[in-house]
mmCIF file of C-alpha atoms in Angstrom:
data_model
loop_
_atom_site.group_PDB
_atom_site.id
_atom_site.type_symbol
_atom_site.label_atom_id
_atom_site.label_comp_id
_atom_site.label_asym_id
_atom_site.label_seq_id
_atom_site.Cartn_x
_atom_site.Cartn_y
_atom_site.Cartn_z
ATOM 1 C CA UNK A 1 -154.012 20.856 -30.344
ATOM 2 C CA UNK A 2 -150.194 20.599 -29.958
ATOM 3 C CA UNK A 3 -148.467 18.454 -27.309
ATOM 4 C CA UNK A 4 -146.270 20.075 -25.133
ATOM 5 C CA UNK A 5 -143.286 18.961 -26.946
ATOM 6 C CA UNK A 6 -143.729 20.824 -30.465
ATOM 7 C CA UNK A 7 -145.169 23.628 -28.148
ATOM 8 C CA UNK A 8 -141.708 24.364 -27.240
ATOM 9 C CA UNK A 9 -140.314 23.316 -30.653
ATOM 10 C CA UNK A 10 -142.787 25.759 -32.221
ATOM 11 C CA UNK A 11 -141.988 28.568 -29.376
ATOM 12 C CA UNK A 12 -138.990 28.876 -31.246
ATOM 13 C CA UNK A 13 -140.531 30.495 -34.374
ATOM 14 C CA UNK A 14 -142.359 33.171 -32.609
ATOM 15 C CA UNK A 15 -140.007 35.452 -34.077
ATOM 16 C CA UNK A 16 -138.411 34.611 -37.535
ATOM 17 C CA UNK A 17 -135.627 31.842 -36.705
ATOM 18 C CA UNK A 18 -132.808 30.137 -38.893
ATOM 19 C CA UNK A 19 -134.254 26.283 -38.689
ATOM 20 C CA UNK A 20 -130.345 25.518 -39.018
ATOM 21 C CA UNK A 21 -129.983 27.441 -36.309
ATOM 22 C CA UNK A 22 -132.565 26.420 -34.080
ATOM 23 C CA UNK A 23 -132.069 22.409 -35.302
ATOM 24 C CA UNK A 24 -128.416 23.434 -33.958
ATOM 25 C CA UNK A 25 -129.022 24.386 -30.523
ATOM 26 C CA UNK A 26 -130.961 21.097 -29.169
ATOM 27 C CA UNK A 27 -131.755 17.937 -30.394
ATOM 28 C CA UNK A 28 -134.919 18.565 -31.348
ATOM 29 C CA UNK A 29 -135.536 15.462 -33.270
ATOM 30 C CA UNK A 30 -134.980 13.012 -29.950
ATOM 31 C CA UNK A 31 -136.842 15.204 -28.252
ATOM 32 C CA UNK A 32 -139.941 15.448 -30.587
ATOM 33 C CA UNK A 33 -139.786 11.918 -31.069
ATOM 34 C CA UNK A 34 -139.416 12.107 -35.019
ATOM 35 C CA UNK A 35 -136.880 13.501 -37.563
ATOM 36 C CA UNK A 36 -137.100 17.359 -36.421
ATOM 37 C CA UNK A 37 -137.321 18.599 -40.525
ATOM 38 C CA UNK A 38 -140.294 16.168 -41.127
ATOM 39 C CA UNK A 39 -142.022 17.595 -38.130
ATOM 40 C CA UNK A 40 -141.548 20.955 -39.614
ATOM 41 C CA UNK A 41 -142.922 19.890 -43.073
ATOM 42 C CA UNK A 42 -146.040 18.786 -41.301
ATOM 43 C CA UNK A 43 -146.252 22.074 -39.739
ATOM 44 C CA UNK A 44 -145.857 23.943 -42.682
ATOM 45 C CA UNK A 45 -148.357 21.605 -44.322
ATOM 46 C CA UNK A 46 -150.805 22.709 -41.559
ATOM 47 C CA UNK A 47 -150.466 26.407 -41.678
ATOM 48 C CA UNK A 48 -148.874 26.622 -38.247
ATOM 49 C CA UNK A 49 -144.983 27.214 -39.486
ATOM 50 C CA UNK A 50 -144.556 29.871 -43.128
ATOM 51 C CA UNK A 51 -141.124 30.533 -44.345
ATOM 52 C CA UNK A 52 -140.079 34.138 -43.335
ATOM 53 C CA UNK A 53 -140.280 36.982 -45.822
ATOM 54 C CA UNK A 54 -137.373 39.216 -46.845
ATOM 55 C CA UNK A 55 -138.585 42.028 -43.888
ATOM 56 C CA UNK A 56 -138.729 39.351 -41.558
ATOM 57 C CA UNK A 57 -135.656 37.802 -42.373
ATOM 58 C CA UNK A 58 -133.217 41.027 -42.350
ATOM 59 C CA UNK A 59 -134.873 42.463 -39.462
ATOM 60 C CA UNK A 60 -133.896 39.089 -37.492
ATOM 61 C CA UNK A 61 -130.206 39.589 -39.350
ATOM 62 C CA UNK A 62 -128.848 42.603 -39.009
ATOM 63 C CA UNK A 63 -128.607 44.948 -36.100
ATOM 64 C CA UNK A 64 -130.046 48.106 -35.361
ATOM 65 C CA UNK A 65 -126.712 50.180 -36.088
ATOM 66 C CA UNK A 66 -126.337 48.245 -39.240
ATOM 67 C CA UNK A 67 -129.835 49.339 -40.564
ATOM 68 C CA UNK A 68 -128.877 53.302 -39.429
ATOM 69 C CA UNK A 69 -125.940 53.192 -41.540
ATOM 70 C CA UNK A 70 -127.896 51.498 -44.678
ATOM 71 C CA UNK A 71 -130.445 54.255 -43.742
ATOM 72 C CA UNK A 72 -127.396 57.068 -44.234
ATOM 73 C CA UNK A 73 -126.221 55.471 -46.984
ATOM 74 C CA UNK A 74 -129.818 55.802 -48.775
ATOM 75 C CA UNK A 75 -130.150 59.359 -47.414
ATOM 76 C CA UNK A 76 -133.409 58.165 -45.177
ATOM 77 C CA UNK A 77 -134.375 58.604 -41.508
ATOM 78 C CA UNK A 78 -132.482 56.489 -39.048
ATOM 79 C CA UNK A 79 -135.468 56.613 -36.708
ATOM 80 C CA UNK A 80 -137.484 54.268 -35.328
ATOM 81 C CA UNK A 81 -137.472 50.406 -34.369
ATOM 82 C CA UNK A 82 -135.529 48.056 -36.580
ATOM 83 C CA UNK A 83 -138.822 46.951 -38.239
ATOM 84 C CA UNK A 84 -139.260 50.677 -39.370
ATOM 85 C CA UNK A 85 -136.377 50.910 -40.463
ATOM 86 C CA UNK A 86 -136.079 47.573 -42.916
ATOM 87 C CA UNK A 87 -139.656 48.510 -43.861
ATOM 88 C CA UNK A 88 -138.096 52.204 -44.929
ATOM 89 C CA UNK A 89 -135.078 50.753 -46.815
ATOM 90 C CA UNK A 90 -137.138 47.847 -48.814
ATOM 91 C CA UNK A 91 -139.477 50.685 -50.332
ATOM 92 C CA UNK A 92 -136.488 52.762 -51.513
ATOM 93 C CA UNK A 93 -134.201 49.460 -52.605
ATOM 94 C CA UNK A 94 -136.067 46.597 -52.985
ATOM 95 C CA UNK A 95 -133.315 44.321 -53.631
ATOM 96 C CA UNK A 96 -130.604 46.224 -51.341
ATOM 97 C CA UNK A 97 -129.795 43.061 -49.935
ATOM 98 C CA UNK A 98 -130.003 40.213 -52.414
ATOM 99 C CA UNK A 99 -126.864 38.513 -52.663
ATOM 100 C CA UNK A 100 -125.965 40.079 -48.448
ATOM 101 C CA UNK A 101 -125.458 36.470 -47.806
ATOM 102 C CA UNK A 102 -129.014 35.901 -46.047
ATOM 103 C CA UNK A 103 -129.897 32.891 -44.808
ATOM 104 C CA UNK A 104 -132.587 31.254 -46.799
ATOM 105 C CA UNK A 105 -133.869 28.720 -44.111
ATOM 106 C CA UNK A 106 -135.648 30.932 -41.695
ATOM 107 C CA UNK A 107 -139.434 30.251 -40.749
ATOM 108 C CA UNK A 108 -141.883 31.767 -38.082
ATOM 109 C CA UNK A 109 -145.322 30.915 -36.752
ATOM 110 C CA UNK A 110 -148.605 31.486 -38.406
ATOM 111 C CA UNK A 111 -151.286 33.741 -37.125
ATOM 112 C CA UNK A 112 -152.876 30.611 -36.685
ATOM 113 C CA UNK A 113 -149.515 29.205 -35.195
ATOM 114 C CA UNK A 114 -149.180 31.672 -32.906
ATOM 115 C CA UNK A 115 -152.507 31.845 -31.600
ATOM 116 C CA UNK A 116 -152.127 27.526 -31.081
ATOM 117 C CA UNK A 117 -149.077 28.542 -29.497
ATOM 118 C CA UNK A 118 -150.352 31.089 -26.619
ATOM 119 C CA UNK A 119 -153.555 28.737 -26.283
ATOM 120 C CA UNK A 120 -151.275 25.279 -25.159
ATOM 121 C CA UNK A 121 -149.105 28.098 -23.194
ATOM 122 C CA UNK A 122 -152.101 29.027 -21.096
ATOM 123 C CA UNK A 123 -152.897 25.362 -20.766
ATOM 124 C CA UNK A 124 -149.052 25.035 -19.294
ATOM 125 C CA UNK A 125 -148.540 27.200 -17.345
ATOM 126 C CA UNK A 126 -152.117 26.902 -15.712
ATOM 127 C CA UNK A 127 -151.026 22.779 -15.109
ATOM 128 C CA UNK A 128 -147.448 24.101 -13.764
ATOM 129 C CA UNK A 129 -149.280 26.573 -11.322
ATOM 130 C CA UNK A 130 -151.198 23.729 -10.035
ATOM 131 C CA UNK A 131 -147.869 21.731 -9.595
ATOM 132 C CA UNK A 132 -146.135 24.846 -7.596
ATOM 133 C CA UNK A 133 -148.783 25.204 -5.387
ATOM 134 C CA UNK A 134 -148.784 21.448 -4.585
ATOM 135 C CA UNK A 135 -145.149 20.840 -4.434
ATOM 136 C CA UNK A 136 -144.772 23.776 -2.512
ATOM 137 C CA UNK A 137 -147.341 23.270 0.354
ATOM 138 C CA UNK A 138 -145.871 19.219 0.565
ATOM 139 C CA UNK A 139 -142.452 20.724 1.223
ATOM 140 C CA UNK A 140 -144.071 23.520 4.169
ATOM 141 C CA UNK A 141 -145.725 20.167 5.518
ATOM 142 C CA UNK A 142 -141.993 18.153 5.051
ATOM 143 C CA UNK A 143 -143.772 15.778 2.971
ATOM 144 C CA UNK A 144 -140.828 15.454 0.444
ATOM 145 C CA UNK A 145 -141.110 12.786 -1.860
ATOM 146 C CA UNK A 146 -144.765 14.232 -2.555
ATOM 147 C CA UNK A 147 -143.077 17.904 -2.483
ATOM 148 C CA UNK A 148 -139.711 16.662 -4.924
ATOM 149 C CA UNK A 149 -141.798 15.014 -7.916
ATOM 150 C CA UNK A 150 -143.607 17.326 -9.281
ATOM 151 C CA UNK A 151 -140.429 19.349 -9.801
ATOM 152 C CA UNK A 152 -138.590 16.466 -11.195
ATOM 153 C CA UNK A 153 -141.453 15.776 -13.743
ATOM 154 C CA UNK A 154 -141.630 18.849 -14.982
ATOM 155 C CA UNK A 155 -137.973 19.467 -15.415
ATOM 156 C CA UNK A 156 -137.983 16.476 -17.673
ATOM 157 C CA UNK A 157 -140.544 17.057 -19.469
ATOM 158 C CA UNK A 158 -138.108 19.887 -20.707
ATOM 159 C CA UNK A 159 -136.412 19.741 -24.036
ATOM 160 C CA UNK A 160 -133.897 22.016 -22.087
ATOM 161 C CA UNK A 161 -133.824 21.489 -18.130
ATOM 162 C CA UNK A 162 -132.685 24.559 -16.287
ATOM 163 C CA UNK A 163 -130.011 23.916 -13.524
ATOM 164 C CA UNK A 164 -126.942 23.475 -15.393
ATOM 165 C CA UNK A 165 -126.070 19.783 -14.396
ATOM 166 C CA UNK A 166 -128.536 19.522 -11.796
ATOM 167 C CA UNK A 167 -129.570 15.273 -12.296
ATOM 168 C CA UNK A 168 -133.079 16.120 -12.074
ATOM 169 C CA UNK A 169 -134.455 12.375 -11.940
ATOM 170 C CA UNK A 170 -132.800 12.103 -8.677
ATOM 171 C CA UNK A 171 -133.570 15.689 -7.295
ATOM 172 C CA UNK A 172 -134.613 15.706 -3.820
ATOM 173 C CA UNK A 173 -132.186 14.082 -2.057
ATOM 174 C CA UNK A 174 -129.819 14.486 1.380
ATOM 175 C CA UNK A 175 -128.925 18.073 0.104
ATOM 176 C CA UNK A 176 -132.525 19.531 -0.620
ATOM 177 C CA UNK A 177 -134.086 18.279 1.870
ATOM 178 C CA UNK A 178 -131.571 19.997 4.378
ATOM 179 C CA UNK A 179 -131.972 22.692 2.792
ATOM 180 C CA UNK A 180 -136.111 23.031 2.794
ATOM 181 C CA UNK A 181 -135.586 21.802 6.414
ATOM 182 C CA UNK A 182 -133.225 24.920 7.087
ATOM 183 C CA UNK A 183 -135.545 27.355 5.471
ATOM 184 C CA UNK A 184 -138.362 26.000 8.103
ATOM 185 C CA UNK A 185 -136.517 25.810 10.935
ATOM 186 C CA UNK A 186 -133.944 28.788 10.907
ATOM 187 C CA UNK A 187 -133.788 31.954 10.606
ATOM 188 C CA UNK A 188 -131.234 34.450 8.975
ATOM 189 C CA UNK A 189 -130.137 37.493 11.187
ATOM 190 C CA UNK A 190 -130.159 39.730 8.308
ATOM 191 C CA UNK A 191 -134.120 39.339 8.335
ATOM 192 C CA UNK A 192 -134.305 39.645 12.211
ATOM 193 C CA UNK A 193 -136.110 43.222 11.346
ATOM 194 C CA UNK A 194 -138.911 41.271 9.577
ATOM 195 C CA UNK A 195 -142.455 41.215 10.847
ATOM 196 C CA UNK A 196 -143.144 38.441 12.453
ATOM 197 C CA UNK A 197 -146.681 37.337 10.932
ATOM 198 C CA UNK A 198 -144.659 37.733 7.312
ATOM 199 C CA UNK A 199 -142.266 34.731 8.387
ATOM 200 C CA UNK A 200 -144.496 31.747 7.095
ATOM 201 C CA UNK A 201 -144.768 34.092 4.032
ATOM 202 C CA UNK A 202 -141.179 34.553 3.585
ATOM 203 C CA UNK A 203 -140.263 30.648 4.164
ATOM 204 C CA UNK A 204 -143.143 29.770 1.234
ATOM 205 C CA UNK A 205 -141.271 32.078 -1.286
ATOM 206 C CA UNK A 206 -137.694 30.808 -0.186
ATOM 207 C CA UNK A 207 -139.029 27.225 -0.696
ATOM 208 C CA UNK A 208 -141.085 28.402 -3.957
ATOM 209 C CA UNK A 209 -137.970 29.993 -5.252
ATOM 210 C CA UNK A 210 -135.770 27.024 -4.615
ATOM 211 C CA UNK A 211 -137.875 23.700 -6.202
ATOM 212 C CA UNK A 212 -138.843 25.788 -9.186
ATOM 213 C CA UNK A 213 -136.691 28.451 -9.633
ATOM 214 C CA UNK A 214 -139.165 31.173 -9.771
ATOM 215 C CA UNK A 215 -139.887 34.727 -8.918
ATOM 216 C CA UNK A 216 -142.971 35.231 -6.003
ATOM 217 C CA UNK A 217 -146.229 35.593 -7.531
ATOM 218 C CA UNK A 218 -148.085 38.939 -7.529
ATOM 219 C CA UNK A 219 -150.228 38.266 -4.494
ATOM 220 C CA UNK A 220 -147.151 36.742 -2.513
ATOM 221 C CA UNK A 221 -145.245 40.006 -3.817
ATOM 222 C CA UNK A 222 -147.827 42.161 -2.580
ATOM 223 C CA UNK A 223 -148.205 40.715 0.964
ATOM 224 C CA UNK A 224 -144.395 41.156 1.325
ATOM 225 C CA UNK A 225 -143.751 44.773 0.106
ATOM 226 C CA UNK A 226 -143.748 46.754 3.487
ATOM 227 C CA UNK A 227 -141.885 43.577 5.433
ATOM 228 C CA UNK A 228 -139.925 45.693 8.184
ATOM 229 C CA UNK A 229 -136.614 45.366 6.410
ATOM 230 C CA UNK A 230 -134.820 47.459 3.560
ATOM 231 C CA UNK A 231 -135.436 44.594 1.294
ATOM 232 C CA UNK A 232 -137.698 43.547 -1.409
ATOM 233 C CA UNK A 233 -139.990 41.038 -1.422
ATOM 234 C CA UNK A 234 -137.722 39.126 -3.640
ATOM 235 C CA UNK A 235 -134.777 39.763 -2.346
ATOM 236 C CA UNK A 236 -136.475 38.875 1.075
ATOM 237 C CA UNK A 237 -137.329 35.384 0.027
ATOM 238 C CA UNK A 238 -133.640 35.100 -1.686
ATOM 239 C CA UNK A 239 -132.019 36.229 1.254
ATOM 240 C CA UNK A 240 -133.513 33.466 3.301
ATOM 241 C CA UNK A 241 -132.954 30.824 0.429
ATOM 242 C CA UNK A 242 -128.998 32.278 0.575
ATOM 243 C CA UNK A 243 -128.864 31.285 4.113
ATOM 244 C CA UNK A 244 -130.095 28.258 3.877
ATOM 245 C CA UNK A 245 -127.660 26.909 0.622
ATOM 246 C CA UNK A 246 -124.789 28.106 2.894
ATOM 247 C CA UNK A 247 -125.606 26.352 5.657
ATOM 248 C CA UNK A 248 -125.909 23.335 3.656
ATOM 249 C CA UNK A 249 -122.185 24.258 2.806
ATOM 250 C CA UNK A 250 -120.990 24.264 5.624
ATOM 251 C CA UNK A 251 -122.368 20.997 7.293
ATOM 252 C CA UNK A 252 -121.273 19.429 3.878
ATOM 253 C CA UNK A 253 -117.821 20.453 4.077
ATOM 254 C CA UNK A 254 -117.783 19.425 7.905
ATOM 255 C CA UNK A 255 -119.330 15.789 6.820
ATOM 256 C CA UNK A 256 -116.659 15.737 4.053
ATOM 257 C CA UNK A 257 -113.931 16.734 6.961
ATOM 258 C CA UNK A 258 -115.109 13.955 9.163
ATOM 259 C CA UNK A 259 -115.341 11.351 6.169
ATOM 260 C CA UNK A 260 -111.991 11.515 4.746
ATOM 261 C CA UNK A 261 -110.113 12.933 7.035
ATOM 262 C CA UNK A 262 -109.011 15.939 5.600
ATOM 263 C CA UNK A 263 -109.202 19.527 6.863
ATOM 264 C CA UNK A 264 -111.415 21.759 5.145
ATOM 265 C CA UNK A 265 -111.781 25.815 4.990
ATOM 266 C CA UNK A 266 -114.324 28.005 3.988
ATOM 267 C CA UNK A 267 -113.497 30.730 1.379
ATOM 268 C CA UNK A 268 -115.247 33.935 1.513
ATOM 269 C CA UNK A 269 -115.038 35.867 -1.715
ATOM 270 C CA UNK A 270 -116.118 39.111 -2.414
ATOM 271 C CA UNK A 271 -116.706 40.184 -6.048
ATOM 272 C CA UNK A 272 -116.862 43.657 -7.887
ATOM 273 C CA UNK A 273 -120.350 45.857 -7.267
ATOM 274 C CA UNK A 274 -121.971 47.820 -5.299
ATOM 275 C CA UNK A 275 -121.389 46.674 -1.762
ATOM 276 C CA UNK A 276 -122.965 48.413 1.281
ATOM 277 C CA UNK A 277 -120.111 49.612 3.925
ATOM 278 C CA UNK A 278 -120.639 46.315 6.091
ATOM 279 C CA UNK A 279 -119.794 44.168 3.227
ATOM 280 C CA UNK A 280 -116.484 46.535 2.004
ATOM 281 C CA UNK A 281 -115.592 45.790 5.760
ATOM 282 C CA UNK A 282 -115.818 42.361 6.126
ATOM 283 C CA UNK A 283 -112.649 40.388 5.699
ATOM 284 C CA UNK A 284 -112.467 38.050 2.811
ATOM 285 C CA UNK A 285 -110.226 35.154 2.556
ATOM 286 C CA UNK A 286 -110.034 31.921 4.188
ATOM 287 C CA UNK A 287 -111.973 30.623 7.874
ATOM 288 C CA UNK A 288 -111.823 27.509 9.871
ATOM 289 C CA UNK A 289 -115.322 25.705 9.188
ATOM 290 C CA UNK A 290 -115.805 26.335 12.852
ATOM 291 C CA UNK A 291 -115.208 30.643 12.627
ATOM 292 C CA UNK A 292 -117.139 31.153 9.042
ATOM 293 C CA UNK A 293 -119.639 33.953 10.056
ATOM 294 C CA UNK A 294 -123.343 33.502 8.958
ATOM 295 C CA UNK A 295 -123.431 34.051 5.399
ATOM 296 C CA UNK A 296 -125.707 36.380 4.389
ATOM 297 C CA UNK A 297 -123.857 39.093 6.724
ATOM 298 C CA UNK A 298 -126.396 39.640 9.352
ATOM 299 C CA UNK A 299 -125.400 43.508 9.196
ATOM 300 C CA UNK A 300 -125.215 43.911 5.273
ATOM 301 C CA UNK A 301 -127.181 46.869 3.866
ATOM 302 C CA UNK A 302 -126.713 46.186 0.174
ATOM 303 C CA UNK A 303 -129.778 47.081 -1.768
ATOM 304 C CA UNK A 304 -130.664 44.020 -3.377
ATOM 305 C CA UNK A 305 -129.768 41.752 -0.592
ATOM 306 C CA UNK A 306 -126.227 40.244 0.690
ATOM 307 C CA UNK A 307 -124.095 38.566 -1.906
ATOM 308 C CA UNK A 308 -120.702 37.411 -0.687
ATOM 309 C CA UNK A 309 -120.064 34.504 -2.043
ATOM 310 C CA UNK A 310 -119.178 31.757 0.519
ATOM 311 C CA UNK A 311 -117.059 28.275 -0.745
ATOM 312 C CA UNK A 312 -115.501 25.168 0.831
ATOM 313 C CA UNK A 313 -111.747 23.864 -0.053
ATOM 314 C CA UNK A 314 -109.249 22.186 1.142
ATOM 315 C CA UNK A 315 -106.991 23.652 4.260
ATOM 316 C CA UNK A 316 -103.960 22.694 2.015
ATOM 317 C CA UNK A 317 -101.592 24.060 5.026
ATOM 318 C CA UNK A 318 -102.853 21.395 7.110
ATOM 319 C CA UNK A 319 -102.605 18.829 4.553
ATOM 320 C CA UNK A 320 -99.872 16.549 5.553
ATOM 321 C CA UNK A 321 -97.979 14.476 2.501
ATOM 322 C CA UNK A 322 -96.374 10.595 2.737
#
């Protein structure tokens, strides 16, 4: 069986990949451990890795509008999927595109491969559910440290960590904690509608959502569908999660205030979409950290939840200069 690291080296080749390519992206070799190209001899040596065919390759290549015009060109059908249509144009013209500049390094997975592959996934994600459920009920119980690793040991385990520069070996510090602590102790007025037996529910997803990143399961999904509100059961969980970042925000641009000295604002920006007639209302622009209203807007409407964006910076009026 595969470790977990050429799982998600081998993931890669699912569908037919440029090894160039993929060899460009991370640095597979540091994280595998061993020079990435031997690794993928070995692989082809054990029937888990083949070098693409031509069908495989120019179906990965070229786009769908591409292959209609070829398909014109060669007076055939321009129906079907993209595999249809490479599969039509090879019978007619075998060697249309010999000498089309292909790339000649592309490989995917086995039968075998692929059925290794889905067999160490199941074993994954089965290990990762047992990690969300732990870390999650640690954090409802505001054991953190027991709540915070979990997270942090499967992030690096990654070859490619989500959280763009999140440090995850020192996640869980003043700023999540506040945050988990917020989602248990508050409570957003844009959910005031809620049922009141669903708020434990609600606080599990927003904490859920936050260590791991991750949409609610199915049975969590289904318990939350009819909640009271005009929300999801997504978007619920989000909403509450929102509320919670921006009040960590707020008391951080406060604490920053206090530390240095300085006077600090919070921007309220609203971008293009969809907004709900609240929201188009609401004044955007600059508030003392004492007058910022609750962020999400406790009378926003929008479909998929509120999503003014809320910022600190400096008061630079009130910033006096030597």
């Amino acid at each position: 069986m595969m470790d977990t690291n050429e799982y998600y080296f081998l993931k890669s080749f699912l569908k037919p990949k440029s090894l160039s390519k993929v060899l460009s992206m991370r640095d597979w070799t540091s994280y595998l451990g061993r020079d990435a190209k031997l690794a993928l001899n070995k692989f082809e040596k054990e029937g888990v890795l083949q070098s693409a065919n031509t069908q495989e390759v120019v179906t990965a290549t070229y786009s769908a509008p591409n292959l209609k015009k070829i398909s014109q060109n060669l007076n055939l059908p321009t129906s079907g999927k993209k595999s249809v249509l490479v599969r039509r144009i090879l019978e007619v013209a075998p060697n249309y595109f010999n000498g089309n500049s292909l790339e000649h390094d592309f490989f995917v997975c086995s039968c075998e491969g692929a059925k290794q592959i889905e067999a160490k996934g199941k074993i994954i994600k089965n290990e990762m559910s047992t990690a969300v459920e732990l870390s999650v009920n640690e954090a409802l119980n505001r054991s953190f440290e027991c709540a915070f690793e979990p997270v942090r040991k499967y992030q690096l385990s990654l070859p490619f960590p989500s959280g763009l520069g999140v440090d995850w070996s020192n996640f869980g510090g003043p700023r999540e904690i506040f945050i988990i602590n917020s989602i248990l102790d508050d409570w957003p007025l844009i959910l005031s509608e809620i049922q009141p037996d669903l708020k434990p529910l609600v606080r599990q997803g927003a904490i859920c959502m936050f260590l791991w990143g991750l949409k609610l399961d199915g049975e969590l999904r289904k318990k939350l569908a009819s909640n009271g509100t005009h929300l999801g059961p997504d978007d619920v969980c989000r909403m509450m999660l929102f509320f919670a970042q921006n009040k960590f925000r707020i008391f951080d641009a406060k604490s920053k205030s206090e530390e240095l000295g300085m006077p600090y604002i919070m921007k309220i920006l609203r971008f293009e979409g969809d907004f709900c007639s609240a929201c188009k209302k609401h004044r955007v622009g600059d508030y003392s950290l004492s007058e910022v209203p609750e962020i999400p807007l406790a009378d926003c409407r929008c479909k998929g939840g509120c999503t003014i964006s809320l910022s600190e910076a400096l008061d630079i009026n009130k910033v006096t200069t030597i």
